[in-house]
């Protein structure tokens, strides 16, 4: 199939590269000329495991190319995917201006039947608006179909998630685009749910909010575990063995962050409000998430008493493992709060330091994780990078002025840490 992908962010670039890998002819359009130039020159605007190789291989095969002209991308394709940002507005609702702008650009460039597929996360009923907009701005009577195809990929595992999806959701208003969408996804061998557009749009917000709810649930349990002498890891393992519950997204810690969960939760609460439903359950999910960070900072402050002029080593800046993304990162939020309390910070992240420098200043960036502890009063683990479990603990213990480790992601074993002579404080254990 001939596909145009509009937007080369996490979703757009991964989608474009994976479609090309699957054998489709793909053009990725982005209005950011500098980004297009970078991609054309073989550079990568984001870190995502496996993505660079896919982009390079498929560019060489001639199946993937980049353009700064949406019109050119639309003209040369049968199916146009929209993967542009849908950021949050100050009141929590979604800014759909990029989607609207792209819909007008597509309309202006259409000269033959197109399938316009929305991949961005959007409020329910956006598909109707996109269809209205295209109709209004289209020159002449060109036929088109609007499809909703929400993306469920996780950053850090985006290529893997895209190539082996649990499911593909297709929302349509008529049967006409279904066969083409089946062909697009045929190489991925995933179960496909074909539904109406509104339901498809809702599925995305419903799924993300449910996952956030799961995290807040285990974080609330972590408070009960701490107060009662239970171990939240054991509780999560025991719950997770029930196939109806599952073990995933039951890791207690500093709470969730990133560019999706916080934004999607606020948006879903707002969408519900506009429909006349007060989604108190999700408001509580947000509150528990914020409390979790407060509680962790209190734990640090209670142990060190005064944070002013203390030096803390922070391991992890990305919002989670396997990504360089620091947007809405709990780790960055934690650093900023500690700085505000007057602490000095030595920080390290395996891949997110470059991005972190743009949002976190006044700290010392340390290239080697094993050197972070030098001269520190305590160490803090803020992101669940698996390599932190390989930290040279005896060396860290010797380098710390006090052998205290606050583990916001439960990476270490409390008994083991005690044996090594650490004062070890984790979450819910
Ligand atoms: C999420 C959804 O998983 C994905 O399906 C959707 O398309 C986009 O939003 P992502 O934001 O990449 O993906 O990250 P995810 O792996 O879901 O983690 C989100 C946050 O939750 C991270 O801050 C992570 O540290 C935290 N988390 C996750 C926990 O605190 N505990 C867990 O058990 C799981």
Tab-separated table of N, CA and C and ligand atoms in Angstrom, residues 11 121 150-157 161 167 204 207-208 211-212 214-215 218-219 247-262 264 289 318-321 323 325 328-330 382-384 408-409, ligand 1:
chain	number	residue	atom	x	y	z
A	11	UNK	N	5.152	8.374	17.728
A	11	UNK	CA	4.158	7.536	17.057
A	11	UNK	C	4.389	7.531	15.546
A	121	UNK	N	-3.822	10.341	19.801
A	121	UNK	CA	-4.825	10.136	20.854
A	121	UNK	C	-5.729	11.363	20.908
A	150	UNK	N	-6.344	3.977	16.914
A	150	UNK	CA	-5.488	4.408	18.032
A	150	UNK	C	-4.227	3.575	18.174
A	151	UNK	N	-3.179	4.243	18.669
A	151	UNK	CA	-1.882	3.583	18.815
A	151	UNK	C	-1.655	3.235	20.281
A	152	UNK	N	-1.221	2.001	20.549
A	152	UNK	CA	-1.049	1.565	21.938
A	152	UNK	C	0.416	1.341	22.298
A	153	UNK	N	1.334	1.773	21.436
A	153	UNK	CA	2.740	1.443	21.705
A	153	UNK	C	3.289	2.169	22.936
A	154	UNK	N	4.219	1.487	23.579
A	154	UNK	CA	4.906	2.068	24.741
A	154	UNK	C	6.250	2.598	24.288
A	155	UNK	N	6.624	3.760	24.771
A	155	UNK	CA	7.956	4.267	24.480
A	155	UNK	C	8.976	3.281	25.052
A	156	UNK	N	10.076	3.138	24.350
A	156	UNK	CA	11.111	2.207	24.818
A	156	UNK	C	10.897	0.808	24.259
A	157	UNK	N	9.646	0.500	23.913
A	157	UNK	CA	9.330	-0.812	23.328
A	157	UNK	C	8.476	-0.603	22.077
A	161	UNK	N	6.358	-3.319	20.119
A	161	UNK	CA	4.896	-3.251	20.271
A	161	UNK	C	4.212	-3.111	18.917
A	167	UNK	N	-3.432	-6.105	19.732
A	167	UNK	CA	-4.644	-5.923	18.930
A	167	UNK	C	-4.512	-4.677	18.083
A	204	UNK	N	-8.913	4.051	23.430
A	204	UNK	CA	-7.566	4.531	23.781
A	204	UNK	C	-7.565	5.199	25.165
A	207	UNK	N	-8.298	2.550	27.905
A	207	UNK	CA	-7.205	1.618	28.196
A	207	UNK	C	-6.100	2.308	28.991
A	208	UNK	N	-5.688	3.491	28.551
A	208	UNK	CA	-4.609	4.184	29.265
A	208	UNK	C	-5.032	4.539	30.689
A	211	UNK	N	-4.851	1.480	32.906
A	211	UNK	CA	-3.468	1.132	33.287
A	211	UNK	C	-2.970	2.080	34.377
A	212	UNK	N	-3.288	3.361	34.254
A	212	UNK	CA	-2.894	4.336	35.286
A	212	UNK	C	-3.582	3.985	36.605
A	214	UNK	N	-4.432	1.037	37.570
A	214	UNK	CA	-3.743	-0.134	38.132
A	214	UNK	C	-2.512	0.313	38.926
A	215	UNK	N	-1.767	1.256	38.360
A	215	UNK	CA	-0.556	1.733	39.050
A	215	UNK	C	-0.938	2.440	40.352
A	218	UNK	N	-1.854	-0.099	43.066
A	218	UNK	CA	-0.732	-0.757	43.753
A	218	UNK	C	0.030	0.268	44.611
A	219	UNK	N	0.064	1.516	44.169
A	219	UNK	CA	0.730	2.532	44.988
A	219	UNK	C	-0.050	2.787	46.283
A	247	UNK	N	0.018	-9.550	36.216
A	247	UNK	CA	1.078	-8.939	37.016
A	247	UNK	C	1.530	-7.573	36.491
A	248	UNK	N	1.268	-7.310	35.183
A	248	UNK	CA	1.808	-6.079	34.609
A	248	UNK	C	1.142	-4.833	35.181
A	249	UNK	N	1.923	-3.753	35.242
A	249	UNK	CA	1.443	-2.460	35.757
A	249	UNK	C	1.036	-2.528	37.220
A	250	UNK	N	1.652	-3.458	37.940
A	250	UNK	CA	1.461	-3.520	39.390
A	250	UNK	C	2.792	-3.277	40.092
A	251	UNK	N	3.625	-2.405	39.520
A	251	UNK	CA	4.883	-2.075	40.183
A	251	UNK	C	4.735	-0.761	40.930
A	252	UNK	N	4.817	-0.869	42.253
A	252	UNK	CA	4.717	0.345	43.072
A	252	UNK	C	6.004	1.142	42.924
A	253	UNK	N	5.905	2.446	43.118
A	253	UNK	CA	7.101	3.274	42.989
A	253	UNK	C	6.782	4.743	43.182
A	254	UNK	N	7.445	5.553	42.363
A	254	UNK	CA	7.264	6.999	42.461
A	254	UNK	C	6.011	7.487	41.749
A	255	UNK	N	5.296	6.566	41.128
A	255	UNK	CA	4.102	6.959	40.378
A	255	UNK	C	4.403	7.036	38.894
A	256	UNK	N	3.343	7.219	38.113
A	256	UNK	CA	3.506	7.236	36.652
A	256	UNK	C	3.749	8.652	36.148
A	257	UNK	N	4.425	8.729	35.000
A	257	UNK	CA	4.639	10.009	34.329
A	257	UNK	C	4.641	9.774	32.840
A	258	UNK	N	5.363	10.641	32.117
A	258	UNK	CA	5.443	10.472	30.670
A	258	UNK	C	4.471	11.366	29.936
A	259	UNK	N	4.548	11.260	28.616
A	259	UNK	CA	3.736	12.173	27.807
A	259	UNK	C	2.322	11.651	27.613
A	260	UNK	N	2.014	10.445	28.115
A	260	UNK	CA	0.681	9.887	27.847
A	260	UNK	C	-0.232	9.830	29.066
A	261	UNK	N	0.145	9.059	30.076
A	261	UNK	CA	-0.796	8.832	31.180
A	261	UNK	C	-1.310	10.119	31.839
A	262	UNK	N	-0.413	11.035	32.278
A	262	UNK	CA	-0.928	12.233	32.946
A	262	UNK	C	-1.857	13.037	32.034
A	264	UNK	N	-3.482	11.962	29.256
A	264	UNK	CA	-4.696	11.240	28.870
A	264	UNK	C	-5.707	11.169	30.012
A	289	UNK	N	-1.434	9.389	42.661
A	289	UNK	CA	-0.147	9.512	41.971
A	289	UNK	C	0.670	10.683	42.531
A	318	UNK	N	14.947	9.733	33.019
A	318	UNK	CA	13.870	9.446	32.064
A	318	UNK	C	12.585	9.093	32.816
A	319	UNK	N	11.448	9.216	32.161
A	319	UNK	CA	10.184	8.951	32.878
A	319	UNK	C	9.985	7.464	33.146
A	320	UNK	N	10.794	6.643	32.462
A	320	UNK	CA	10.795	5.199	32.719
A	320	UNK	C	12.017	4.621	32.025
A	321	UNK	N	12.226	3.323	32.130
A	321	UNK	CA	13.365	2.673	31.497
A	321	UNK	C	13.272	2.700	29.976
A	323	UNK	N	14.081	4.694	27.569
A	323	UNK	CA	13.729	5.851	26.753
A	323	UNK	C	14.573	7.041	27.179
A	325	UNK	N	13.119	9.977	26.968
A	325	UNK	CA	12.053	10.963	27.137
A	325	UNK	C	11.971	11.419	28.597
A	328	UNK	N	7.268	15.086	31.586
A	328	UNK	CA	6.476	14.700	32.768
A	328	UNK	C	7.145	13.539	33.519
A	329	UNK	N	8.472	13.576	33.581
A	329	UNK	CA	9.182	12.482	34.251
A	329	UNK	C	9.107	12.644	35.765
A	330	UNK	N	8.646	11.607	36.489
A	330	UNK	CA	8.653	11.695	37.953
A	330	UNK	C	10.066	11.964	38.474
A	382	UNK	N	15.482	6.745	40.887
A	382	UNK	CA	14.246	7.418	40.470
A	382	UNK	C	13.607	6.820	39.224
A	383	UNK	N	14.383	6.042	38.450
A	383	UNK	CA	13.840	5.436	37.223
A	383	UNK	C	14.183	3.947	37.231
A	384	UNK	N	13.287	3.126	36.681
A	384	UNK	CA	13.449	1.667	36.761
A	384	UNK	C	14.373	1.082	35.680
A	408	UNK	N	13.223	4.409	44.821
A	408	UNK	CA	11.860	4.764	44.391
A	408	UNK	C	11.276	3.793	43.388
A	409	UNK	N	12.047	2.760	43.001
A	409	UNK	CA	11.535	1.811	42.004
A	409	UNK	C	11.701	0.356	42.444
B	1	LIG	C1	1.627	4.255	27.776
B	1	LIG	C2	0.817	2.991	27.442
B	1	LIG	O1	1.409	1.864	28.095
B	1	LIG	C3	0.771	2.786	25.932
B	1	LIG	O2	-0.050	1.675	25.624
B	1	LIG	C4	0.217	4.034	25.280
B	1	LIG	O3	0.207	3.921	23.862
B	1	LIG	C5	1.019	5.259	25.673
B	1	LIG	O4	1.065	5.365	27.114
B	1	LIG	P1	4.217	4.894	27.895
B	1	LIG	O5	3.785	6.276	28.276
B	1	LIG	O6	5.270	4.720	26.862
B	1	LIG	O7	2.966	4.040	27.358
B	1	LIG	O8	4.748	4.207	29.231
B	1	LIG	P2	4.364	2.977	30.164
B	1	LIG	O9	5.322	1.887	29.958
B	1	LIG	O10	2.941	2.650	30.082
B	1	LIG	O11	4.681	3.639	31.607
B	1	LIG	C6	4.027	4.842	32.016
B	1	LIG	C7	4.481	5.269	33.383
B	1	LIG	O12	3.989	4.374	34.373
B	1	LIG	C8	5.997	5.332	33.590
B	1	LIG	O13	6.313	6.502	34.321
B	1	LIG	C9	6.303	4.098	34.401
B	1	LIG	O14	7.431	4.264	35.233
B	1	LIG	C10	5.032	3.976	35.239
B	1	LIG	N1	4.755	2.608	35.700
B	1	LIG	C11	4.457	1.625	34.793
B	1	LIG	C12	4.730	2.323	37.057
B	1	LIG	O15	4.967	3.211	37.906
B	1	LIG	N2	4.415	1.057	37.461
B	1	LIG	C13	4.124	0.073	36.583
B	1	LIG	O16	3.839	-1.036	37.033
B	1	LIG	C14	4.147	0.364	35.203
